[in-house]
mmCIF file of C-alpha atoms in Angstrom:
data_model
loop_
_atom_site.group_PDB
_atom_site.id
_atom_site.type_symbol
_atom_site.label_atom_id
_atom_site.label_comp_id
_atom_site.label_asym_id
_atom_site.label_seq_id
_atom_site.Cartn_x
_atom_site.Cartn_y
_atom_site.Cartn_z
ATOM 1 C CA MET A 1 48.313 -6.358 -6.608
ATOM 2 C CA ASP A 2 49.586 -8.094 -3.457
ATOM 3 C CA ALA A 3 51.326 -11.385 -2.735
ATOM 4 C CA LEU A 4 48.054 -13.274 -2.591
ATOM 5 C CA SER A 5 47.350 -12.619 -6.262
ATOM 6 C CA SER A 6 49.297 -15.691 -7.345
ATOM 7 C CA ARG A 7 46.889 -17.917 -5.473
ATOM 8 C CA VAL A 8 44.055 -17.192 -7.921
ATOM 9 C CA PRO A 9 45.315 -18.403 -11.320
ATOM 10 C CA ARG A 10 45.028 -16.145 -14.339
ATOM 11 C CA VAL A 11 43.194 -18.847 -16.252
ATOM 12 C CA LEU A 12 40.223 -18.314 -13.950
ATOM 13 C CA LEU A 13 40.320 -14.587 -14.603
ATOM 14 C CA ARG A 14 40.328 -15.065 -18.354
ATOM 15 C CA LEU A 15 37.342 -17.370 -17.993
ATOM 16 C CA LEU A 16 35.469 -14.810 -15.901
ATOM 17 C CA ARG A 17 36.221 -11.932 -18.246
ATOM 18 C CA SER A 18 35.159 -13.788 -21.371
ATOM 19 C CA SER A 19 32.151 -15.647 -20.019
ATOM 20 C CA PRO A 20 28.526 -14.456 -19.638
ATOM 21 C CA LEU A 21 29.032 -14.090 -15.858
ATOM 22 C CA ARG A 22 28.677 -10.343 -16.086
ATOM 23 C CA SER A 23 24.931 -10.764 -16.393
ATOM 24 C CA PHE A 24 25.052 -12.333 -12.908
ATOM 25 C CA SER A 25 21.944 -14.460 -13.480
ATOM 26 C CA SER A 26 21.397 -17.647 -11.515
ATOM 27 C CA THR A 27 22.204 -19.687 -14.621
ATOM 28 C CA SER A 28 25.629 -18.076 -14.971
ATOM 29 C CA ILE A 29 26.915 -18.421 -11.414
ATOM 30 C CA PRO A 30 30.433 -19.863 -11.651
ATOM 31 C CA PRO A 31 30.747 -23.229 -9.880
ATOM 32 C CA GLN A 32 33.440 -21.956 -7.518
ATOM 33 C CA LEU A 33 30.959 -19.401 -6.107
ATOM 34 C CA GLN A 34 27.746 -21.412 -5.982
ATOM 35 C CA LYS A 35 27.754 -22.527 -2.344
ATOM 36 C CA VAL A 36 27.874 -19.478 -0.071
ATOM 37 C CA GLY A 37 27.940 -19.415 3.702
ATOM 38 C CA PHE A 38 26.638 -16.202 5.257
ATOM 39 C CA ILE A 39 27.322 -15.389 8.905
ATOM 40 C CA GLY A 40 25.744 -12.378 10.605
ATOM 41 C CA LEU A 41 22.042 -11.842 9.908
ATOM 42 C CA GLY A 42 21.481 -8.444 11.504
ATOM 43 C CA ASN A 43 19.932 -5.395 9.861
ATOM 44 C CA MET A 44 22.458 -5.486 7.015
ATOM 45 C CA GLY A 45 23.284 -9.170 6.719
ATOM 46 C CA TYR A 46 19.636 -10.210 6.554
ATOM 47 C CA HIS A 47 19.068 -8.284 3.329
ATOM 48 C CA MET A 48 22.460 -9.147 1.831
ATOM 49 C CA ALA A 49 21.863 -12.866 2.338
ATOM 50 C CA ASN A 50 18.370 -12.590 0.896
ATOM 51 C CA ASN A 51 19.706 -10.906 -2.230
ATOM 52 C CA LEU A 52 22.186 -13.744 -2.743
ATOM 53 C CA ILE A 53 19.354 -16.253 -2.416
ATOM 54 C CA ARG A 54 17.271 -14.332 -4.960
ATOM 55 C CA ALA A 55 20.236 -14.328 -7.331
ATOM 56 C CA GLY A 56 20.320 -18.118 -7.253
ATOM 57 C CA TYR A 57 23.211 -18.854 -4.894
ATOM 58 C CA LEU A 58 22.976 -21.877 -2.591
ATOM 59 C CA VAL A 59 23.177 -20.096 0.750
ATOM 60 C CA THR A 60 23.724 -21.539 4.220
ATOM 61 C CA VAL A 61 23.365 -19.181 7.184
ATOM 62 C CA HIS A 62 24.447 -18.791 10.787
ATOM 63 C CA ASP A 63 23.837 -16.246 13.523
ATOM 64 C CA ILE A 64 24.082 -16.368 17.300
ATOM 65 C CA ASN A 65 20.489 -15.100 17.328
ATOM 66 C CA TYR A 66 18.207 -18.085 16.807
ATOM 67 C CA ASP A 67 15.286 -15.898 15.735
ATOM 68 C CA ALA A 68 17.423 -14.386 12.956
ATOM 69 C CA MET A 69 18.236 -17.873 11.630
ATOM 70 C CA LYS A 70 14.617 -18.952 11.954
ATOM 71 C CA LYS A 71 13.573 -16.355 9.355
ATOM 72 C CA PHE A 72 15.676 -18.287 6.853
ATOM 73 C CA SER A 73 15.070 -21.850 8.012
ATOM 74 C CA GLU A 74 11.314 -21.277 7.741
ATOM 75 C CA LYS A 75 11.878 -20.565 4.042
ATOM 76 C CA GLY A 76 13.880 -23.758 3.578
ATOM 77 C CA ILE A 77 17.313 -22.142 3.720
ATOM 78 C CA PRO A 78 19.844 -24.333 5.574
ATOM 79 C CA SER A 79 21.076 -22.941 8.894
ATOM 80 C CA LYS A 80 23.958 -24.213 10.994
ATOM 81 C CA GLU A 81 24.724 -24.077 14.682
ATOM 82 C CA THR A 82 28.364 -22.996 14.320
ATOM 83 C CA PRO A 83 30.589 -21.126 11.847
ATOM 84 C CA PHE A 84 32.641 -24.297 11.360
ATOM 85 C CA GLU A 85 29.561 -26.173 10.164
ATOM 86 C CA VAL A 86 28.914 -23.378 7.670
ATOM 87 C CA ALA A 87 32.463 -23.692 6.345
ATOM 88 C CA GLU A 88 32.057 -27.453 5.907
ATOM 89 C CA THR A 89 29.388 -26.925 3.228
ATOM 90 C CA SER A 90 30.578 -23.711 1.533
ATOM 91 C CA ASP A 91 32.872 -22.658 -1.300
ATOM 92 C CA VAL A 92 32.769 -19.051 -0.126
ATOM 93 C CA VAL A 93 31.985 -17.610 3.304
ATOM 94 C CA ILE A 94 30.810 -14.029 3.862
ATOM 95 C CA THR A 95 30.785 -12.473 7.326
ATOM 96 C CA MET A 96 28.878 -9.330 8.331
ATOM 97 C CA LEU A 97 29.457 -8.710 12.033
ATOM 98 C CA PRO A 98 29.342 -5.770 14.476
ATOM 99 C CA SER A 99 32.948 -5.616 15.700
ATOM 100 C CA ALA A 100 36.497 -6.930 15.382
ATOM 101 C CA SER A 101 36.025 -9.138 18.455
ATOM 102 C CA ASN A 102 32.987 -10.766 16.816
ATOM 103 C CA VAL A 103 34.947 -11.334 13.609
ATOM 104 C CA LEU A 104 37.890 -12.889 15.440
ATOM 105 C CA ASP A 105 35.559 -15.148 17.405
ATOM 106 C CA VAL A 106 33.787 -16.352 14.254
ATOM 107 C CA TYR A 107 37.069 -17.032 12.452
ATOM 108 C CA THR A 108 39.415 -18.235 15.167
ATOM 109 C CA GLY A 109 37.238 -19.028 18.182
ATOM 110 C CA PRO A 110 35.978 -22.459 19.254
ATOM 111 C CA ASN A 111 34.098 -24.010 16.334
ATOM 112 C CA GLY A 112 35.202 -21.043 14.223
ATOM 113 C CA LEU A 113 35.645 -20.986 10.475
ATOM 114 C CA LEU A 114 39.334 -21.862 10.675
ATOM 115 C CA HIS A 115 38.791 -24.492 13.383
ATOM 116 C CA ASP A 116 42.277 -24.511 14.919
ATOM 117 C CA ARG A 117 43.746 -23.751 11.472
ATOM 118 C CA SER A 118 43.052 -27.251 10.200
ATOM 119 C CA CYS A 119 42.121 -27.850 6.570
ATOM 120 C CA VAL A 120 39.286 -25.658 5.313
ATOM 121 C CA ARG A 121 36.843 -26.229 2.476
ATOM 122 C CA PRO A 122 36.108 -22.597 1.396
ATOM 123 C CA TRP A 123 38.641 -21.153 -1.026
ATOM 124 C CA LEU A 124 37.410 -17.595 -0.444
ATOM 125 C CA PHE A 125 36.506 -15.703 2.726
ATOM 126 C CA ILE A 126 34.922 -12.240 2.486
ATOM 127 C CA ASP A 127 34.560 -10.065 5.580
ATOM 128 C CA SER A 128 32.126 -7.169 5.123
ATOM 129 C CA SER A 129 32.308 -6.071 8.757
ATOM 130 C CA THR A 130 33.668 -2.651 9.670
ATOM 131 C CA ILE A 131 36.873 -3.367 11.579
ATOM 132 C CA ASP A 132 40.380 -1.922 11.780
ATOM 133 C CA PRO A 133 42.841 -2.577 8.928
ATOM 134 C CA GLN A 134 45.360 -4.208 11.259
ATOM 135 C CA THR A 135 42.908 -6.921 12.304
ATOM 136 C CA SER A 136 41.937 -7.496 8.659
ATOM 137 C CA ARG A 137 45.567 -7.999 7.694
ATOM 138 C CA LYS A 138 46.296 -10.386 10.562
ATOM 139 C CA LEU A 139 43.176 -12.402 9.804
ATOM 140 C CA SER A 140 44.025 -12.583 6.118
ATOM 141 C CA ALA A 141 47.443 -14.014 7.013
ATOM 142 C CA SER A 142 45.767 -16.626 9.225
ATOM 143 C CA VAL A 143 43.399 -17.605 6.428
ATOM 144 C CA SER A 144 46.153 -17.946 3.833
ATOM 145 C CA SER A 145 48.208 -20.143 6.181
ATOM 146 C CA CYS A 146 45.481 -22.801 6.259
ATOM 147 C CA PRO A 147 45.631 -25.640 3.737
ATOM 148 C CA LEU A 148 42.616 -26.243 1.526
ATOM 149 C CA GLU A 149 40.711 -29.423 2.265
ATOM 150 C CA GLU A 150 40.754 -30.158 -1.444
ATOM 151 C CA GLN A 151 43.100 -28.636 -4.015
ATOM 152 C CA LYS A 152 41.115 -26.856 -6.695
ATOM 153 C CA GLY A 153 42.115 -25.664 -10.138
ATOM 154 C CA TYR A 154 41.160 -22.079 -9.280
ATOM 155 C CA ALA A 155 42.865 -21.794 -5.885
ATOM 156 C CA ASN A 156 45.884 -23.372 -4.216
ATOM 157 C CA THR A 157 45.319 -21.875 -0.760
ATOM 158 C CA PRO A 158 42.365 -19.986 0.736
ATOM 159 C CA VAL A 159 42.153 -16.227 0.150
ATOM 160 C CA MET A 160 40.490 -13.462 2.163
ATOM 161 C CA LEU A 161 39.035 -10.158 1.000
ATOM 162 C CA ASP A 162 38.076 -7.327 3.341
ATOM 163 C CA ALA A 163 34.970 -5.800 1.766
ATOM 164 C CA PRO A 164 33.017 -3.467 4.049
ATOM 165 C CA VAL A 165 29.999 -1.664 2.648
ATOM 166 C CA SER A 166 28.307 1.705 2.556
ATOM 167 C CA GLY A 167 24.646 2.389 1.876
ATOM 168 C CA GLY A 168 22.947 1.378 5.093
ATOM 169 C CA VAL A 169 19.943 -0.868 5.564
ATOM 170 C CA THR A 170 18.107 0.817 2.687
ATOM 171 C CA GLY A 171 21.007 0.060 0.333
ATOM 172 C CA ALA A 172 21.282 -3.507 1.589
ATOM 173 C CA GLU A 173 17.597 -4.113 0.911
ATOM 174 C CA ALA A 174 17.618 -2.403 -2.500
ATOM 175 C CA ARG A 175 20.887 -4.073 -3.580
ATOM 176 C CA THR A 176 22.581 -0.697 -4.082
ATOM 177 C CA LEU A 177 25.441 -1.058 -1.603
ATOM 178 C CA THR A 178 28.931 0.203 -2.314
ATOM 179 C CA PHE A 179 31.626 -2.394 -1.583
ATOM 180 C CA MET A 180 35.148 -1.244 -0.703
ATOM 181 C CA VAL A 181 37.382 -4.232 -1.392
ATOM 182 C CA GLY A 182 40.910 -4.907 -0.203
ATOM 183 C CA GLY A 183 43.092 -7.929 -0.934
ATOM 184 C CA SER A 184 44.182 -9.859 -3.996
ATOM 185 C CA GLU A 185 43.001 -8.091 -7.149
ATOM 186 C CA GLU A 186 42.499 -11.410 -8.899
ATOM 187 C CA ALA A 187 40.340 -12.709 -6.039
ATOM 188 C CA TYR A 188 38.379 -9.436 -6.195
ATOM 189 C CA ILE A 189 37.703 -9.963 -9.916
ATOM 190 C CA ALA A 190 36.742 -13.596 -9.340
ATOM 191 C CA ALA A 191 34.301 -12.593 -6.564
ATOM 192 C CA LYS A 192 32.682 -9.743 -8.485
ATOM 193 C CA PRO A 193 29.509 -11.708 -9.351
ATOM 194 C CA LEU A 194 28.873 -12.114 -5.622
ATOM 195 C CA PHE A 195 29.345 -8.428 -4.941
ATOM 196 C CA MET A 196 27.106 -7.436 -7.852
ATOM 197 C CA SER A 197 24.330 -9.601 -6.426
ATOM 198 C CA MET A 198 24.357 -7.496 -3.259
ATOM 199 C CA GLY A 199 25.466 -4.053 -4.412
ATOM 200 C CA LYS A 200 25.770 -1.493 -7.171
ATOM 201 C CA ASN A 201 29.245 0.008 -6.846
ATOM 202 C CA ILE A 202 32.220 -2.308 -6.349
ATOM 203 C CA ILE A 203 35.491 -0.444 -5.791
ATOM 204 C CA TYR A 204 38.876 -2.117 -5.545
ATOM 205 C CA CYS A 205 40.977 -0.289 -2.938
ATOM 206 C CA GLY A 206 44.289 -2.137 -3.168
ATOM 207 C CA GLY A 207 46.014 -4.615 -0.903
ATOM 208 C CA THR A 208 44.781 -6.439 2.169
ATOM 209 C CA GLY A 209 43.276 -4.119 4.786
ATOM 210 C CA ASN A 210 42.693 -1.248 2.364
ATOM 211 C CA GLY A 211 38.977 -1.954 2.154
ATOM 212 C CA ALA A 212 38.750 -1.656 5.930
ATOM 213 C CA ALA A 213 40.805 1.553 5.826
ATOM 214 C CA ALA A 214 38.521 3.037 3.160
ATOM 215 C CA LYS A 215 35.413 2.260 5.231
ATOM 216 C CA ILE A 216 36.860 3.912 8.335
ATOM 217 C CA CYS A 217 37.652 7.058 6.352
ATOM 218 C CA ASN A 218 34.187 7.032 4.763
ATOM 219 C CA ASN A 219 32.410 6.755 8.102
ATOM 220 C CA LEU A 220 34.592 9.442 9.629
ATOM 221 C CA ALA A 221 33.536 11.844 6.869
ATOM 222 C CA MET A 222 29.907 10.702 7.205
ATOM 223 C CA ALA A 223 29.829 11.374 10.958
ATOM 224 C CA ILE A 224 31.345 14.833 10.616
ATOM 225 C CA SER A 225 28.962 15.643 7.751
ATOM 226 C CA MET A 226 25.891 14.551 9.736
ATOM 227 C CA ILE A 227 26.964 16.586 12.747
ATOM 228 C CA GLY A 228 27.567 19.663 10.565
ATOM 229 C CA VAL A 229 24.206 19.378 8.788
ATOM 230 C CA SER A 230 22.376 18.755 12.090
ATOM 231 C CA GLU A 231 24.075 21.711 13.759
ATOM 232 C CA ALA A 232 23.212 24.019 10.855
ATOM 233 C CA LEU A 233 19.593 22.867 10.639
ATOM 234 C CA ALA A 234 19.094 23.223 14.400
ATOM 235 C CA LEU A 235 20.623 26.707 14.291
ATOM 236 C CA GLY A 236 18.368 27.597 11.363
ATOM 237 C CA GLN A 237 15.303 26.523 13.310
ATOM 238 C CA SER A 238 16.390 28.688 16.240
ATOM 239 C CA LEU A 239 16.764 31.636 13.834
ATOM 240 C CA GLY A 240 13.278 31.107 12.433
ATOM 241 C CA ILE A 241 14.016 29.190 9.219
ATOM 242 C CA SER A 242 12.124 25.942 8.643
ATOM 243 C CA ALA A 243 14.181 22.821 8.150
ATOM 244 C CA SER A 244 12.462 22.173 4.812
ATOM 245 C CA THR A 245 13.407 25.596 3.517
ATOM 246 C CA LEU A 246 16.975 25.306 4.705
ATOM 247 C CA THR A 247 17.252 21.780 3.263
ATOM 248 C CA SER A 248 16.083 23.094 -0.125
ATOM 249 C CA ILE A 249 18.789 25.750 0.059
ATOM 250 C CA PHE A 250 21.462 23.225 1.044
ATOM 251 C CA ASN A 251 20.485 20.839 -1.729
ATOM 252 C CA SER A 252 20.707 23.488 -4.426
ATOM 253 C CA SER A 253 23.891 25.149 -3.207
ATOM 254 C CA SER A 254 27.368 24.471 -1.859
ATOM 255 C CA ALA A 255 26.178 22.755 1.350
ATOM 256 C CA ARG A 256 24.638 19.867 -0.532
ATOM 257 C CA CYS A 257 25.700 16.430 0.756
ATOM 258 C CA TRP A 258 24.365 12.946 1.467
ATOM 259 C CA SER A 259 23.340 13.934 4.997
ATOM 260 C CA SER A 260 21.047 16.644 3.626
ATOM 261 C CA ASP A 261 19.713 15.243 0.353
ATOM 262 C CA SER A 262 19.532 11.491 1.032
ATOM 263 C CA TYR A 263 19.491 10.934 4.799
ATOM 264 C CA ASN A 264 18.050 14.140 6.246
ATOM 265 C CA PRO A 265 18.079 14.112 10.053
ATOM 266 C CA VAL A 266 14.956 16.252 10.596
ATOM 267 C CA PRO A 267 11.723 14.296 11.180
ATOM 268 C CA GLY A 268 9.104 15.312 8.626
ATOM 269 C CA VAL A 269 11.472 16.508 5.911
ATOM 270 C CA MET A 270 12.126 13.244 4.087
ATOM 271 C CA GLU A 271 10.326 9.903 3.888
ATOM 272 C CA ARG A 272 11.875 6.418 4.186
ATOM 273 C CA VAL A 273 14.820 7.528 6.316
ATOM 274 C CA PRO A 274 15.388 6.839 10.042
ATOM 275 C CA SER A 275 14.320 10.371 11.055
ATOM 276 C CA SER A 276 10.863 9.582 9.621
ATOM 277 C CA ARG A 277 10.482 6.590 11.964
ATOM 278 C CA ASN A 278 11.720 7.956 15.277
ATOM 279 C CA TYR A 279 15.329 7.169 14.309
ATOM 280 C CA ASP A 280 14.685 3.427 14.490
ATOM 281 C CA VAL A 281 16.198 0.832 12.100
ATOM 282 C CA GLY A 282 19.323 2.433 10.709
ATOM 283 C CA PHE A 283 22.996 2.815 11.541
ATOM 284 C CA SER A 284 23.102 3.044 15.319
ATOM 285 C CA SER A 285 24.912 5.717 17.278
ATOM 286 C CA LYS A 286 26.695 2.894 19.100
ATOM 287 C CA LEU A 287 28.192 1.597 15.861
ATOM 288 C CA MET A 288 29.145 5.088 14.730
ATOM 289 C CA THR A 289 30.934 5.620 18.038
ATOM 290 C CA LYS A 290 32.784 2.361 17.479
ATOM 291 C CA ASP A 291 33.802 3.344 13.948
ATOM 292 C CA LEU A 292 35.044 6.747 15.075
ATOM 293 C CA ALA A 293 37.139 5.009 17.733
ATOM 294 C CA LEU A 294 38.636 2.848 14.974
ATOM 295 C CA ALA A 295 39.451 5.973 12.961
ATOM 296 C CA LEU A 296 41.119 7.621 15.958
ATOM 297 C CA ALA A 297 43.135 4.477 16.731
ATOM 298 C CA SER A 298 44.313 4.277 13.114
ATOM 299 C CA ALA A 299 45.196 7.976 13.128
ATOM 300 C CA LYS A 300 47.217 7.522 16.287
ATOM 301 C CA GLU A 301 49.090 4.619 14.744
ATOM 302 C CA VAL A 302 50.286 6.795 11.847
ATOM 303 C CA GLY A 303 50.873 9.863 14.046
ATOM 304 C CA MET A 304 48.079 12.016 12.612
ATOM 305 C CA ASN A 305 46.075 14.542 14.603
ATOM 306 C CA CYS A 306 42.329 14.414 13.754
ATOM 307 C CA PRO A 307 40.502 17.069 15.825
ATOM 308 C CA LEU A 308 37.187 16.730 13.975
ATOM 309 C CA ALA A 309 37.216 12.956 14.482
ATOM 310 C CA SER A 310 37.878 13.523 18.186
ATOM 311 C CA GLY A 311 35.018 16.004 18.456
ATOM 312 C CA ALA A 312 32.623 13.716 16.607
ATOM 313 C CA HIS A 313 33.607 10.798 18.813
ATOM 314 C CA GLU A 314 32.900 12.863 21.936
ATOM 315 C CA ILE A 315 29.452 13.827 20.617
ATOM 316 C CA TYR A 316 28.413 10.280 19.778
ATOM 317 C CA THR A 317 29.854 8.947 23.027
ATOM 318 C CA GLU A 318 27.645 11.462 24.843
ATOM 319 C CA LEU A 319 24.594 10.343 22.840
ATOM 320 C CA CYS A 320 25.228 6.766 23.896
ATOM 321 C CA LYS A 321 25.640 7.780 27.533
ATOM 322 C CA GLN A 322 22.248 9.496 27.345
ATOM 323 C CA GLY A 323 20.632 6.215 26.313
ATOM 324 C CA TYR A 324 20.360 6.712 22.565
ATOM 325 C CA GLU A 325 22.940 4.139 21.508
ATOM 326 C CA SER A 326 20.375 2.087 19.552
ATOM 327 C CA LYS A 327 18.964 5.094 17.700
ATOM 328 C CA ASP A 328 20.232 5.962 14.229
ATOM 329 C CA PHE A 329 23.254 8.250 14.177
ATOM 330 C CA SER A 330 21.166 11.008 12.538
ATOM 331 C CA SER A 331 19.373 11.355 15.887
ATOM 332 C CA VAL A 332 22.232 13.669 16.835
ATOM 333 C CA PHE A 333 19.946 16.402 15.434
ATOM 334 C CA ARG A 334 17.249 15.799 18.044
ATOM 335 C CA HIS A 335 19.095 14.353 21.009
ATOM 336 C CA PHE A 336 22.293 16.426 20.978
ATOM 337 C CA TYR A 337 21.266 19.689 19.338
ATOM 338 C CA GLY A 338 17.651 19.668 20.498
ATOM 339 C CA GLY A 339 16.299 20.100 16.962
ATOM 340 C CA LYS A 340 12.552 20.046 16.398
ATOM 341 C CA ASP A 341 10.372 17.995 14.074
ATOM 342 C CA GLU A 342 9.162 19.696 10.917
ATOM 343 C CA ALA A 343 5.587 20.851 11.436
#
């Protein structure tokens, strides 16, 4: 538990633990979580916001892409022109953005959520973007230094949680995301109904920035795993073994992993994954390159040598240079290793 824990009184926690909130139905949404601002309506944020709406939350949205906001406004969901306007009507604000620079702009830029660090209405800010732990910690300090517009019985000053996710677009749509949460443990417990409306596994990682650190480590392992599976499957094809046969072997032996049994990179082996749709609509190679750069920067900061991270970063950087930055990161099988579709 970190220093921010004292800002979410224990009386609220007792109420949450003893109340019917664990069912997470629209009739049991706690009042301090009812009005939610959601900023960032891309592939992930679109589905996450929709799941909150289905759960009964009063959601207000914002995105720099007008067409993304239009999908919500056409259904009667309020949309705002700026992050600050979202904050003016929200108890909680969730951000889901591509990079640290986007997050900083939304929070501290002109018409940002903190609006020159004047009084803010939201008592809780949740950032589900994948950014570096250092930025998360600095931003959390900025949030906690702002006075609340109105003192509330459940919070004396605003609190921030870093809560990146894993599970991809499919998980966001199916409400099966894994949330990795850093920050005040009491704020994490208070916000759990929100997380459960968007995901399946909610894991508390410790103090501020630890959620961001966990996500970087997860994506580092995911990139290396996908490269290893793609390399092995491409080699198998070259040696005369079909990708389906080799996948069956992997998935019933020691090579089994998410990249082989849930997100197979070979077109024709598995349905409803990016490889089955020309590697479109997934986790882009550009974003994976960004996340690997974050992992390398964090490793450098603590003086750790990460040769596999370096190699993976070089491979995905090359993919992007070849023009495949918008394709799912599993396209490394086809576009780096020259793997073939399953007949």
